[in-house]
Each structure stands twice: as C-alpha cells, then as structure tokens.
Amino acid sequence: MVDFTLTDEQKDLRELAHSFADKEMRKVAWEYDKDGTWPQDVIDKAFEVGLMNTHIPEAYGGPGLDYLSGCIIEEEIGWGCSGIGTSLMANGLASSPVVLGGSEETKKKYLGMLSERPALASFGLTEPDAGSDVSGMKTRAVKQGDKYVLNGSKCFITNGTYADWFTVFAKTDPDNGHRGISAFVVDASSPGVTVDKKEDKMGQRASNTATISFNDVEVPAENLLAEENKGFKLAMMTLDRTRPGVAAMATGIGRAAFEFAVEYSKERVQFGVPIAMHQAIQFMIADMSTKVDAARLLTWHSAVLLDQGKRASLVSSEAKRFAADSAMEITVDAVQVYGGYGFIKEYPVEKLMRDAKIMQLYEGTSQIQRLVIAKEVLLPRPVDEPAPEAEANAAKAAEDSQSEQAAATV
Ligand code: COS
C-alpha cells in the first residue's frame, strides 16, 4: 500500500523546520536579500537547533536522517528563504562525495568538522568553460609522490568565501574525457587557494557564490575520494542524491508564492469584489496548487527510492526539473496576481520570482535534467542495481586493505 502519512518524527522535524523558517528566516529574508547580507547568524542558529548536516551519518557525529526527512526539512527552509536556505544546505552537496568515496579517516576528519561546529564546505565542479559539460573541465591534479598538485579555477561555488574545505573535481588523465576526472577534499587554508570573486546575483542574494582559484595547491594523496579517475561517476552519484533536496527547496519557493497569492487575492478588490472571485485569478491559483502538490509528490518519490537503496537518477531528475520549472511558473503567476504591486520590492513576491530562477540552473539546468530523463527512458538501467556508494566504499575498502597489507609486508 502506498501511504503518504509521515512518521511522528518526520512531523516533528517539519514543525521544527517550519517554525525556524518562519521565526528566524522570514524575519530577515527580504532585508538580507537587498544587500546580499551573509546570514552567519541564521547559520549559527540552524546549526544549534540541528537543521544543518542532517545527512551526515551518526558514525561521524550527524543525525543520519533519511532522504525523505531531509526533503521535508528542505521544503520548509525553501519556504522561509531559499537564499539563506541554499547556504544552509550546501554542506550536503559538498559532503556527499565524501560520504560516498572518502576513506574512514577522511570521513572522520571532514564530516566530523561539519558535525562539531557550524563549519561550511563547498562543492567545486563547475568551471568558467565547463558548466553542463562536466568532462570539459580544465583544472588539473598531478600526482607527485604522496600528494597531488592542483591548478585551476572553479566558479559559481556556493559558500566559497566562507568554506572550511572544498570537494574539488580535477583532471588526472586529461586525454580520457569523463574517465580522467578525480575528486579531492581540499582544505580552504591550503597555500594557493584564493577566493577571487563574490558574485552579485539576481536572486538568492543572501547565499554566497564565489570563484575559487587553486594555484599549485598541494593536497595529500589520502584526500583523494574513491579511486583515481572515478570522479565523474562520483559527481553524478552525488547529484542523484542532492537533486531531490533542490526539488524540495523549489517546492518550498512555489508554496510560499502560492500562499502569498491566495491571501492577496482575497484582500485585493477590483470590479467591486475580491479578485479571488474572478475566474482568471482562480485558474492561476488552481494551477499553482496543482504544481506545488505534484512537485512534492515527485520529490518524495525520488527521496523514497534513495531511502530504499535504489538508483534514483530518473526520478531525481524528474523531480528537480518539474519542481524547478513549477517554482518559476508559480512565482511568475504570483507576481501576475499581485498586478503592478507584484513588481514592487515592498511586496514579497518579486524576490521569490528572482529566487526561483536559479532552481532551473544550479545542480543541472532543466535542459540537462531532460537529457538525463530521456537517457534513462530510452536506455533504461535497472533501479535495483546495488547502491553505488556500496560499490565505491567496497572499492575504497579493498584499496585501503591492499595498501595496509603492502605496508605490513614492508
Ligand atoms: N550514477 C552513476 N554513474 C553514472 C551516472 C549516475 N547517475 N550517470 C552517468 N554515469 C556514468 C555512466 O555509467 C558512464 O560510465 P562509463 O564511463 O562506465 O561508461 C559515465 O558516467 C558517463 O555517463 P554518460 O555517458 O551518461 O554521460 P554524458 O556525458 O552523456 O552526460 C551529463 C553527462 C550531461 C548528464 C552530465 O555531464 C551532467 O549531469 N551535467 C550537468 C552537471 C551539473 O549538474 N552541473 C551543475 C553543477 S553542480 S552545482
């Protein structure tokens, strides 16, 4: 039987996240949006109440929540302010490759850091000339003895200015396309790491987005994640796991805009009646309601597949694509319901419309999601194949035990 009833724990988490979004985020959201104020105070509070790093396993100090619970929290956070929310949630994207492919020591050190204090980590995949085309990246990592030396530049890096560490993807075999990319954990304090530029963005202005350069940065070989040249797969496996969270946040933005539009339509009087009495407005409200519900259902479906240990590429991309496009459509319609007032910053919905746009762009554009969906439909792969993290962890464990044996032999 398919049952959408949440557990008591999930209901409590939703209540906690909603109350936090209402009291701590909305209070400052529109103000912080104006100047792009960095929301360190909100990050500290979110950390204190346990709304950050919900994905980190208990073994490394986190609560180890399931994907569905994570999505329930992310919808509320997106409802509160997706700009601040993006900064609260970016640790999940940066640390997923560590959870999937890090050695025990790496996990303890870097996931532990996120669990112990309100530290931040960033995911460094995109480059000025390699956005959708991940394989086109130019950042290089060259092995020299027991370290790698990194050179290159990563752009659009969420929380880049404030990160304590980065997950960086770099070419280790430049002639081998997507099979020549590796992933590393890089300490932000390493000599040669520089924050070049903070972007001045259209929306989600409270989140930090920066360009980071790596100039002869030395990275210990043990900071390699999974095997050498398996970084592309690690990035794809990560995105399968984080796109449901983005979809949840987009659902939250759409729901916020929908609620504002409903309230306003009951108050605003034109032609002698509240505009909610006009069918033109009712149809927009009806479509908004449908899109919010459908986005949430797809999001939950993708999260539940992940919780069942299944490969969720298809539904994660469907959820992300649909929820992001819906958030854009809903927020545009919310501005329409507000009429001329919707265009004015004094009213809440123009911010939501600007915030929604990035949902169609980051973690893969809506067009990239369609590519993934089409590929999964036309060349289907079984969803029941063993969870790839099991494969990556097994390969890493085998590698670790081989080197331990080699060390013991020496
Ligand atoms: N999980 C595990 N492995 C995957 C995978 C997944 N979800 N998706 C692809 N792979 C593997 C494939 O199995 C294939 O493996 P082999 O080397 O063994 O053959 C390899 O990765 C290449 O896959 P594929 O041929 O499908 O890749 P394409 O080049 O056709 O497509 C896209 C790659 C365009 C989908 C990818 O580059 C992408 O998602 N780009 C967008 C990146 C993005 O989201 N950027 C935003 C930045 S993050 S904020």
Short mmCIF file of C-alpha atoms and ligand atoms in Angstrom, two decimals:
data_model
loop_
_atom_site.label_atom_id
_atom_site.label_comp_id
_atom_site.label_asym_id
_atom_site.label_seq_id
_atom_site.Cartn_x
_atom_site.Cartn_y
_atom_site.Cartn_z
CA MET A 1 0.00 0.00 0.00
CA VAL A 2 1.29 3.49 -0.82
CA ASP A 3 0.85 5.61 2.29
CA PHE A 4 1.85 9.28 2.44
CA THR A 5 1.45 9.51 6.21
CA LEU A 6 4.56 10.93 7.84
CA THR A 7 6.01 9.35 10.97
CA ASP A 8 5.77 11.30 14.23
CA GLU A 9 9.48 12.05 13.94
CA GLN A 10 9.03 13.44 10.42
CA LYS A 11 6.09 15.57 11.57
CA ASP A 12 8.21 16.94 14.44
CA LEU A 13 11.07 17.73 12.05
CA ARG A 14 8.68 19.51 9.70
CA GLU A 15 7.30 21.53 12.61
CA LEU A 16 10.81 22.41 13.80
CA ALA A 17 11.93 23.46 10.30
CA HIS A 18 8.72 25.40 9.64
CA SER A 19 8.93 27.29 12.90
CA PHE A 20 12.62 28.07 12.26
CA ALA A 21 11.83 29.24 8.71
CA ASP A 22 9.00 31.42 9.99
CA LYS A 23 10.72 32.96 13.02
CA GLU A 24 14.42 33.05 12.08
CA MET A 25 14.48 33.19 8.28
CA ARG A 26 11.47 35.18 7.09
CA LYS A 27 12.22 37.82 9.72
CA VAL A 28 15.42 38.78 7.84
CA ALA A 29 14.94 37.27 4.37
CA TRP A 30 13.81 40.35 2.46
CA GLU A 31 16.28 42.58 4.31
CA TYR A 32 19.27 40.29 3.66
CA ASP A 33 18.20 39.98 0.01
CA LYS A 34 18.62 43.73 -0.52
CA ASP A 35 22.37 43.94 0.08
CA GLY A 36 23.25 40.27 -0.18
CA THR A 37 23.94 40.14 3.57
CA TRP A 38 25.78 36.99 4.64
CA PRO A 39 23.42 35.13 7.04
CA GLN A 40 26.02 33.85 9.53
CA ASP A 41 23.62 34.47 12.43
CA VAL A 42 20.96 32.26 10.83
CA ILE A 43 23.55 29.58 10.00
CA ASP A 44 24.70 29.51 13.64
CA LYS A 45 21.13 29.17 14.89
CA ALA A 46 20.25 26.48 12.33
CA PHE A 47 23.32 24.52 13.42
CA GLU A 48 22.31 24.85 17.08
CA VAL A 49 18.79 23.52 16.54
CA GLY A 50 20.04 20.65 14.35
CA LEU A 51 18.76 21.75 10.94
CA MET A 52 22.14 21.54 9.20
CA ASN A 53 24.05 18.46 8.04
CA THR A 54 21.04 16.21 8.53
CA HIS A 55 22.57 13.76 6.02
CA ILE A 56 25.78 13.11 7.97
CA PRO A 57 25.80 9.55 9.34
CA GLU A 58 25.68 9.08 13.11
CA ALA A 59 29.16 7.50 12.99
CA TYR A 60 30.56 10.94 12.09
CA GLY A 61 28.53 12.95 14.55
CA GLY A 62 25.48 13.72 12.39
CA PRO A 63 21.86 12.69 12.86
CA GLY A 64 21.96 10.38 9.79
CA LEU A 65 18.45 11.30 8.67
CA ASP A 66 16.82 9.54 5.73
CA TYR A 67 16.44 11.36 2.40
CA LEU A 68 12.68 11.86 2.82
CA SER A 69 13.16 13.61 6.18
CA GLY A 70 15.86 15.76 4.58
CA CYS A 71 13.44 16.79 1.82
CA ILE A 72 10.68 17.59 4.32
CA ILE A 73 13.09 19.96 6.09
CA GLU A 74 14.32 21.49 2.81
CA GLU A 75 10.81 22.35 1.66
CA GLU A 76 10.24 24.38 4.83
CA ILE A 77 13.65 26.04 4.56
CA GLY A 78 12.90 26.94 0.91
CA TRP A 79 9.55 28.33 2.05
CA GLY A 80 11.38 30.53 4.59
CA CYS A 81 14.09 31.87 2.25
CA SER A 82 15.80 29.86 -0.46
CA GLY A 83 18.76 32.27 -0.50
CA ILE A 84 19.63 31.64 3.13
CA GLY A 85 18.46 28.04 2.60
CA THR A 86 20.99 27.42 -0.16
CA SER A 87 23.78 28.41 2.22
CA LEU A 88 22.32 26.21 4.97
CA MET A 89 22.06 23.18 2.71
CA ALA A 90 25.25 23.39 0.59
CA ASN A 91 27.20 21.19 3.04
CA GLY A 92 25.06 18.29 1.81
CA LEU A 93 26.32 18.73 -1.76
CA ALA A 94 29.98 19.10 -0.73
CA SER A 95 29.98 16.18 1.65
CA SER A 96 28.05 13.65 -0.42
CA PRO A 97 31.20 12.66 -2.40
CA VAL A 98 32.98 12.23 0.95
CA VAL A 99 30.21 10.00 2.29
CA LEU A 100 30.28 8.02 -0.97
CA GLY A 101 34.01 7.75 -1.58
CA GLY A 102 36.03 9.01 1.39
CA SER A 103 38.29 6.81 3.49
CA GLU A 104 37.35 6.30 7.12
CA GLU A 105 39.94 8.90 8.19
CA THR A 106 38.71 11.44 5.64
CA LYS A 107 35.11 10.96 6.75
CA LYS A 108 36.02 11.30 10.41
CA LYS A 109 38.05 14.44 9.80
CA TYR A 110 35.87 16.36 7.33
CA LEU A 111 32.35 15.17 8.18
CA GLY A 112 33.34 15.39 11.85
CA MET A 113 34.30 19.04 11.33
CA LEU A 114 30.82 19.81 9.98
CA SER A 115 29.19 18.00 12.90
CA GLU A 116 31.26 19.72 15.58
CA ARG A 117 30.73 23.36 14.70
CA PRO A 118 28.87 25.50 12.13
CA ALA A 119 31.63 24.89 9.57
CA LEU A 120 30.91 25.09 5.84
CA ALA A 121 32.05 23.06 2.87
CA SER A 122 31.68 23.75 -0.85
CA PHE A 123 31.30 21.61 -3.96
CA GLY A 124 33.75 22.58 -6.72
CA LEU A 125 32.68 21.10 -10.03
CA THR A 126 31.76 23.97 -12.36
CA GLU A 127 34.39 26.00 -14.22
CA PRO A 128 34.17 29.09 -16.40
CA ASP A 129 34.29 26.89 -19.54
CA ALA A 130 32.73 23.73 -18.11
CA GLY A 131 29.18 24.03 -16.76
CA SER A 132 26.79 21.42 -18.16
CA ASP A 133 29.75 19.84 -19.94
CA VAL A 134 31.49 18.46 -16.85
CA SER A 135 34.04 16.49 -18.89
CA GLY A 136 35.32 19.76 -20.39
CA MET A 137 36.88 20.86 -17.09
CA LYS A 138 40.47 22.11 -17.20
CA THR A 139 41.52 22.03 -13.53
CA ARG A 140 44.48 19.64 -13.27
CA ALA A 141 45.68 17.42 -10.46
CA VAL A 142 49.14 15.93 -10.92
CA LYS A 143 50.42 13.25 -8.60
CA GLN A 144 53.82 13.99 -7.06
CA GLY A 145 54.86 11.37 -4.52
CA ASP A 146 52.37 11.25 -1.69
CA LYS A 147 50.46 14.35 -2.79
CA TYR A 148 48.59 15.84 -5.72
CA VAL A 149 49.25 19.36 -7.01
CA LEU A 150 46.11 21.21 -8.12
CA ASN A 151 45.87 24.07 -10.59
CA GLY A 152 42.71 25.62 -11.96
CA SER A 153 39.65 27.69 -11.24
CA LYS A 154 36.11 26.85 -10.12
CA CYS A 155 33.18 29.23 -10.46
CA PHE A 156 29.64 29.62 -9.03
CA ILE A 157 30.79 27.97 -5.83
CA THR A 158 28.11 28.19 -3.13
CA ASN A 159 29.58 29.38 0.21
CA GLY A 160 33.01 29.55 -1.46
CA THR A 161 34.12 32.62 0.51
CA TYR A 162 33.31 31.00 3.86
CA ALA A 163 34.08 27.33 3.26
CA ASP A 164 36.47 25.43 5.54
CA TRP A 165 37.02 22.80 2.87
CA PHE A 166 36.13 22.06 -0.73
CA THR A 167 35.33 18.96 -2.71
CA VAL A 168 37.25 19.66 -5.91
CA PHE A 169 36.99 17.78 -9.19
CA ALA A 170 40.08 17.84 -11.40
CA LYS A 171 41.54 16.09 -14.42
CA THR A 172 44.08 13.41 -13.51
CA ASP A 173 44.10 11.94 -17.03
CA PRO A 174 43.32 14.85 -19.37
CA ASP A 175 43.11 12.73 -22.52
CA ASN A 176 40.47 10.42 -21.13
CA GLY A 177 37.32 12.58 -21.09
CA HIS A 178 34.93 11.83 -18.25
CA ARG A 179 37.10 8.82 -17.32
CA GLY A 180 40.03 11.11 -16.47
CA ILE A 181 38.46 13.09 -13.61
CA SER A 182 39.20 12.61 -9.90
CA ALA A 183 37.74 14.15 -6.75
CA PHE A 184 39.63 15.52 -3.74
CA VAL A 185 38.99 17.17 -0.42
CA VAL A 186 40.96 20.41 -0.26
CA ASP A 187 41.41 22.46 2.92
CA ALA A 188 40.49 26.09 2.31
CA SER A 189 43.53 27.12 4.35
CA SER A 190 45.96 25.35 1.97
CA PRO A 191 48.52 27.73 0.45
CA GLY A 192 47.47 28.61 -3.10
CA VAL A 193 43.69 28.58 -2.51
CA THR A 194 42.24 32.01 -3.21
CA VAL A 195 38.74 33.42 -3.33
CA ASP A 196 38.74 35.54 -6.49
CA LYS A 197 35.28 36.95 -6.74
CA LYS A 198 31.94 37.10 -4.97
CA GLU A 199 29.08 37.20 -7.48
CA ASP A 200 26.37 39.89 -7.38
CA LYS A 201 23.32 37.79 -8.21
CA MET A 202 19.76 38.30 -9.48
CA GLY A 203 18.26 36.15 -6.72
CA GLN A 204 19.14 34.08 -3.67
CA ARG A 205 21.25 37.07 -2.81
CA ALA A 206 21.91 36.09 0.81
CA SER A 207 23.74 32.96 -0.29
CA ASN A 208 27.41 33.37 -1.11
CA THR A 209 28.59 32.44 -4.61
CA ALA A 210 32.28 32.77 -5.40
CA THR A 211 35.06 31.92 -7.83
CA ILE A 212 37.92 29.95 -6.25
CA SER A 213 41.39 29.53 -7.72
CA PHE A 214 43.87 26.77 -6.99
CA ASN A 215 47.48 27.67 -7.70
CA ASP A 216 49.95 24.86 -7.06
CA VAL A 217 47.82 23.66 -4.16
CA GLU A 218 49.29 20.57 -2.51
CA VAL A 219 46.70 18.01 -1.49
CA PRO A 220 47.67 14.88 0.49
CA ALA A 221 47.08 11.73 -1.60
CA GLU A 222 44.80 10.37 1.13
CA ASN A 223 42.34 13.19 0.33
CA LEU A 224 41.52 11.50 -2.99
CA LEU A 225 37.87 10.38 -2.96
CA ALA A 226 37.08 6.93 -4.36
CA GLU A 227 39.53 5.75 -6.98
CA GLU A 228 41.61 7.91 -9.27
CA ASN A 229 39.70 8.78 -12.47
CA LYS A 230 36.33 7.84 -10.94
CA GLY A 231 35.42 11.43 -10.09
CA PHE A 232 32.82 11.90 -12.85
CA LYS A 233 30.79 8.97 -11.58
CA LEU A 234 31.11 10.30 -8.04
CA ALA A 235 29.77 13.67 -9.21
CA MET A 236 26.81 12.03 -10.97
CA MET A 237 26.07 9.80 -7.98
CA THR A 238 26.18 12.90 -5.77
CA LEU A 239 23.76 14.82 -7.97
CA ASP A 240 21.34 11.86 -7.98
CA ARG A 241 21.28 12.22 -4.19
CA THR A 242 21.12 16.01 -3.92
CA ARG A 243 18.65 16.87 -6.69
CA PRO A 244 15.67 15.70 -4.57
CA GLY A 245 16.72 18.29 -1.96
CA VAL A 246 16.84 21.01 -4.62
CA ALA A 247 13.41 19.89 -5.79
CA ALA A 248 12.16 20.16 -2.21
CA MET A 249 13.52 23.68 -1.90
CA ALA A 250 11.88 24.64 -5.21
CA THR A 251 8.61 23.21 -3.90
CA GLY A 252 9.01 25.45 -0.84
CA ILE A 253 9.54 28.56 -3.00
CA GLY A 254 6.47 27.69 -5.09
CA ARG A 255 4.38 27.07 -1.97
CA ALA A 256 5.42 30.41 -0.48
CA ALA A 257 4.44 32.28 -3.65
CA PHE A 258 1.18 30.34 -3.88
CA GLU A 259 0.25 31.19 -0.28
CA PHE A 260 1.04 34.89 -0.76
CA ALA A 261 -1.04 34.95 -3.96
CA VAL A 262 -4.03 33.26 -2.29
CA GLU A 263 -4.00 35.72 0.62
CA TYR A 264 -3.62 38.74 -1.64
CA SER A 265 -6.39 37.58 -3.98
CA LYS A 266 -8.81 37.56 -1.05
CA GLU A 267 -7.87 41.09 0.02
CA ARG A 268 -7.47 42.96 -3.26
CA VAL A 269 -10.78 44.31 -4.54
CA GLN A 270 -11.33 45.12 -8.22
CA PHE A 271 -14.63 45.50 -10.09
CA GLY A 272 -16.37 45.52 -6.69
CA VAL A 273 -15.24 42.06 -5.49
CA PRO A 274 -12.04 40.43 -4.17
CA ILE A 275 -10.04 39.39 -7.21
CA ALA A 276 -10.26 35.77 -5.95
CA MET A 277 -13.85 35.89 -7.23
CA HIS A 278 -12.61 36.30 -10.81
CA GLN A 279 -12.15 33.11 -12.76
CA ALA A 280 -8.92 34.42 -14.36
CA ILE A 281 -7.34 34.54 -10.90
CA GLN A 282 -8.94 31.27 -9.76
CA PHE A 283 -7.38 29.40 -12.69
CA MET A 284 -3.92 30.69 -11.80
CA ILE A 285 -4.46 29.72 -8.15
CA ALA A 286 -5.68 26.26 -9.22
CA ASP A 287 -2.61 25.66 -11.38
CA MET A 288 -0.29 26.85 -8.58
CA SER A 289 -1.89 24.47 -6.11
CA THR A 290 -1.60 21.54 -8.52
CA LYS A 291 2.05 22.27 -9.30
CA VAL A 292 3.03 22.51 -5.63
CA ASP A 293 1.37 19.18 -4.84
CA ALA A 294 2.77 17.42 -7.93
CA ALA A 295 6.29 18.76 -7.27
CA ARG A 296 6.14 17.48 -3.69
CA LEU A 297 4.96 14.04 -4.78
CA LEU A 298 7.79 13.65 -7.31
CA THR A 299 10.28 14.91 -4.72
CA TRP A 300 9.10 12.44 -2.11
CA HIS A 301 9.14 9.62 -4.66
CA SER A 302 12.78 10.33 -5.54
CA ALA A 303 13.73 10.53 -1.84
CA VAL A 304 11.95 7.28 -1.00
CA LEU A 305 13.78 5.48 -3.85
CA LEU A 306 17.08 6.65 -2.36
CA ASP A 307 15.96 5.55 1.11
CA GLN A 308 15.25 2.12 -0.38
CA GLY A 309 18.86 1.98 -1.65
CA LYS A 310 17.76 2.21 -5.30
CA ARG A 311 19.35 4.19 -8.10
CA ALA A 312 17.13 7.23 -8.45
CA SER A 313 18.65 9.07 -11.45
CA LEU A 314 15.37 9.14 -13.41
CA VAL A 315 13.02 10.32 -10.67
CA SER A 316 15.60 12.67 -9.07
CA SER A 317 15.94 14.48 -12.40
CA GLU A 318 12.16 14.40 -12.98
CA ALA A 319 11.59 15.90 -9.53
CA LYS A 320 14.29 18.55 -9.91
CA ARG A 321 13.15 19.51 -13.42
CA PHE A 322 9.45 19.66 -12.58
CA ALA A 323 9.78 21.38 -9.19
CA ALA A 324 12.22 23.99 -10.54
CA ASP A 325 10.15 24.82 -13.63
CA SER A 326 7.00 24.86 -11.47
CA ALA A 327 8.59 27.24 -8.94
CA MET A 328 9.42 29.58 -11.81
CA GLU A 329 5.90 29.39 -13.27
CA ILE A 330 4.20 29.77 -9.89
CA THR A 331 6.27 32.78 -8.87
CA VAL A 332 5.67 34.48 -12.25
CA ASP A 333 1.93 33.90 -11.77
CA ALA A 334 2.10 35.15 -8.18
CA VAL A 335 3.53 38.44 -9.47
CA GLN A 336 0.68 38.48 -12.01
CA VAL A 337 -1.92 38.03 -9.25
CA TYR A 338 -0.40 41.00 -7.39
CA GLY A 339 -0.55 43.01 -10.64
CA GLY A 340 1.61 46.17 -10.64
CA TYR A 341 2.28 45.73 -6.91
CA GLY A 342 3.95 42.41 -7.66
CA PHE A 343 6.69 44.31 -9.46
CA ILE A 344 7.45 46.46 -6.41
CA LYS A 345 10.08 45.42 -3.86
CA GLU A 346 7.81 46.41 -0.97
CA TYR A 347 5.70 43.34 -1.78
CA PRO A 348 7.03 39.85 -1.17
CA VAL A 349 6.64 38.03 -4.46
CA GLU A 350 9.21 39.69 -6.76
CA LYS A 351 12.01 38.26 -4.54
CA LEU A 352 10.50 34.80 -4.90
CA MET A 353 10.43 35.17 -8.69
CA ARG A 354 14.12 36.14 -8.73
CA ASP A 355 15.00 33.35 -6.29
CA ALA A 356 13.14 30.73 -8.33
CA LYS A 357 15.23 31.33 -11.46
CA ILE A 358 18.36 29.69 -10.09
CA MET A 359 16.43 26.49 -9.36
CA GLN A 360 16.27 25.94 -13.14
CA LEU A 361 20.04 26.46 -13.38
CA TYR A 362 22.05 25.06 -10.47
CA GLU A 363 22.72 21.35 -9.91
CA GLY A 364 21.99 20.87 -13.60
CA THR A 365 19.78 23.05 -15.79
CA SER A 366 16.25 21.96 -16.65
CA GLN A 367 17.62 21.01 -20.07
CA ILE A 368 20.30 18.75 -18.50
CA GLN A 369 17.59 17.10 -16.38
CA ARG A 370 15.67 16.37 -19.58
CA LEU A 371 18.80 14.82 -21.09
CA VAL A 372 19.18 12.56 -18.06
CA ILE A 373 15.46 11.68 -18.10
CA ALA A 374 15.49 10.91 -21.85
CA LYS A 375 18.58 8.72 -21.47
CA GLU A 376 17.05 6.81 -18.56
CA VAL A 377 13.82 6.31 -20.56
CA LEU A 378 15.45 5.33 -23.85
CA LEU A 379 18.36 3.32 -22.43
CA PRO A 380 16.96 2.21 -19.08
CA ARG A 381 19.27 0.86 -16.40
CA PRO A 382 17.89 -1.25 -13.55
CA VAL A 383 16.92 0.75 -10.46
CA ASP A 384 17.59 -2.24 -8.24
CA GLU A 385 21.29 -2.45 -9.05
CA PRO A 386 23.40 -2.27 -5.86
CA ALA A 387 23.62 1.22 -4.40
CA PRO A 388 26.73 2.77 -5.98
CA GLU A 389 28.00 4.00 -2.60
CA ALA A 390 28.32 0.35 -1.67
CA GLU A 391 30.45 -0.17 -4.80
CA ALA A 392 32.59 2.91 -4.16
CA ASN A 393 33.04 2.05 -0.50
CA ALA A 394 33.90 -1.57 -1.34
CA ALA A 395 36.48 -0.47 -3.94
CA LYS A 396 37.97 2.02 -1.48
CA ALA A 397 37.99 -0.57 1.33
CA ALA A 398 39.75 -3.06 -0.97
CA GLU A 399 42.28 -0.38 -1.92
CA ASP A 400 42.85 0.58 1.73
CA SER A 401 43.29 -3.04 2.77
CA GLN A 402 45.71 -3.63 -0.13
CA SER A 403 47.85 -0.68 0.94
CA GLU A 404 47.63 -1.81 4.58
CA GLN A 405 48.80 -5.28 3.51
CA ALA A 406 51.57 -3.74 1.42
CA ALA A 407 52.63 -1.60 4.37
CA ALA A 408 52.54 -4.66 6.66
CA THR A 409 54.69 -6.60 4.14
CA VAL A 410 57.25 -3.78 4.04
N1 COS B 1 25.34 7.39 -11.44
C1 COS B 1 26.46 6.64 -11.64
N2 COS B 1 27.14 6.69 -12.83
C2 COS B 1 26.65 7.49 -13.79
C3 COS B 1 25.50 8.26 -13.64
C4 COS B 1 24.83 8.19 -12.40
N3 COS B 1 23.74 8.90 -12.18
N4 COS B 1 25.27 8.97 -14.76
C5 COS B 1 26.24 8.66 -15.63
N5 COS B 1 27.07 7.75 -15.04
C6 COS B 1 28.25 7.12 -15.64
C7 COS B 1 27.84 6.30 -16.85
O1 COS B 1 27.51 4.99 -16.46
C8 COS B 1 29.10 6.36 -17.69
O2 COS B 1 30.01 5.44 -17.13
P1 COS B 1 31.18 4.73 -18.00
O3 COS B 1 32.33 5.68 -18.03
O4 COS B 1 31.50 3.50 -17.22
O5 COS B 1 30.63 4.46 -19.36
C9 COS B 1 29.63 7.76 -17.41
O6 COS B 1 29.10 8.15 -16.14
C10 COS B 1 29.23 8.78 -18.44
O7 COS B 1 27.84 8.82 -18.48
P2 COS B 1 27.03 9.44 -19.68
O8 COS B 1 27.59 8.92 -20.97
O9 COS B 1 25.57 9.25 -19.40
O10 COS B 1 27.39 10.96 -19.59
P3 COS B 1 27.03 12.07 -20.62
O11 COS B 1 28.32 12.70 -20.96
O12 COS B 1 26.14 11.60 -21.70
O13 COS B 1 26.10 13.06 -19.78
C11 COS B 1 25.61 14.80 -18.27
C12 COS B 1 26.53 13.65 -18.71
C13 COS B 1 25.41 15.87 -19.34
C14 COS B 1 24.27 14.27 -17.84
C15 COS B 1 26.41 15.32 -17.10
O14 COS B 1 27.61 15.88 -17.56
C16 COS B 1 25.68 16.31 -16.25
O15 COS B 1 24.87 15.93 -15.39
N6 COS B 1 25.97 17.61 -16.44
C17 COS B 1 25.41 18.61 -15.60
C18 COS B 1 26.31 18.86 -14.48
C19 COS B 1 25.67 19.68 -13.45
O16 COS B 1 24.63 19.35 -12.92
N7 COS B 1 26.31 20.80 -13.13
C20 COS B 1 25.86 21.65 -12.12
C21 COS B 1 26.98 21.90 -11.18
S1 COS B 1 26.73 21.29 -9.64
S2 COS B 1 26.02 22.83 -8.67
#
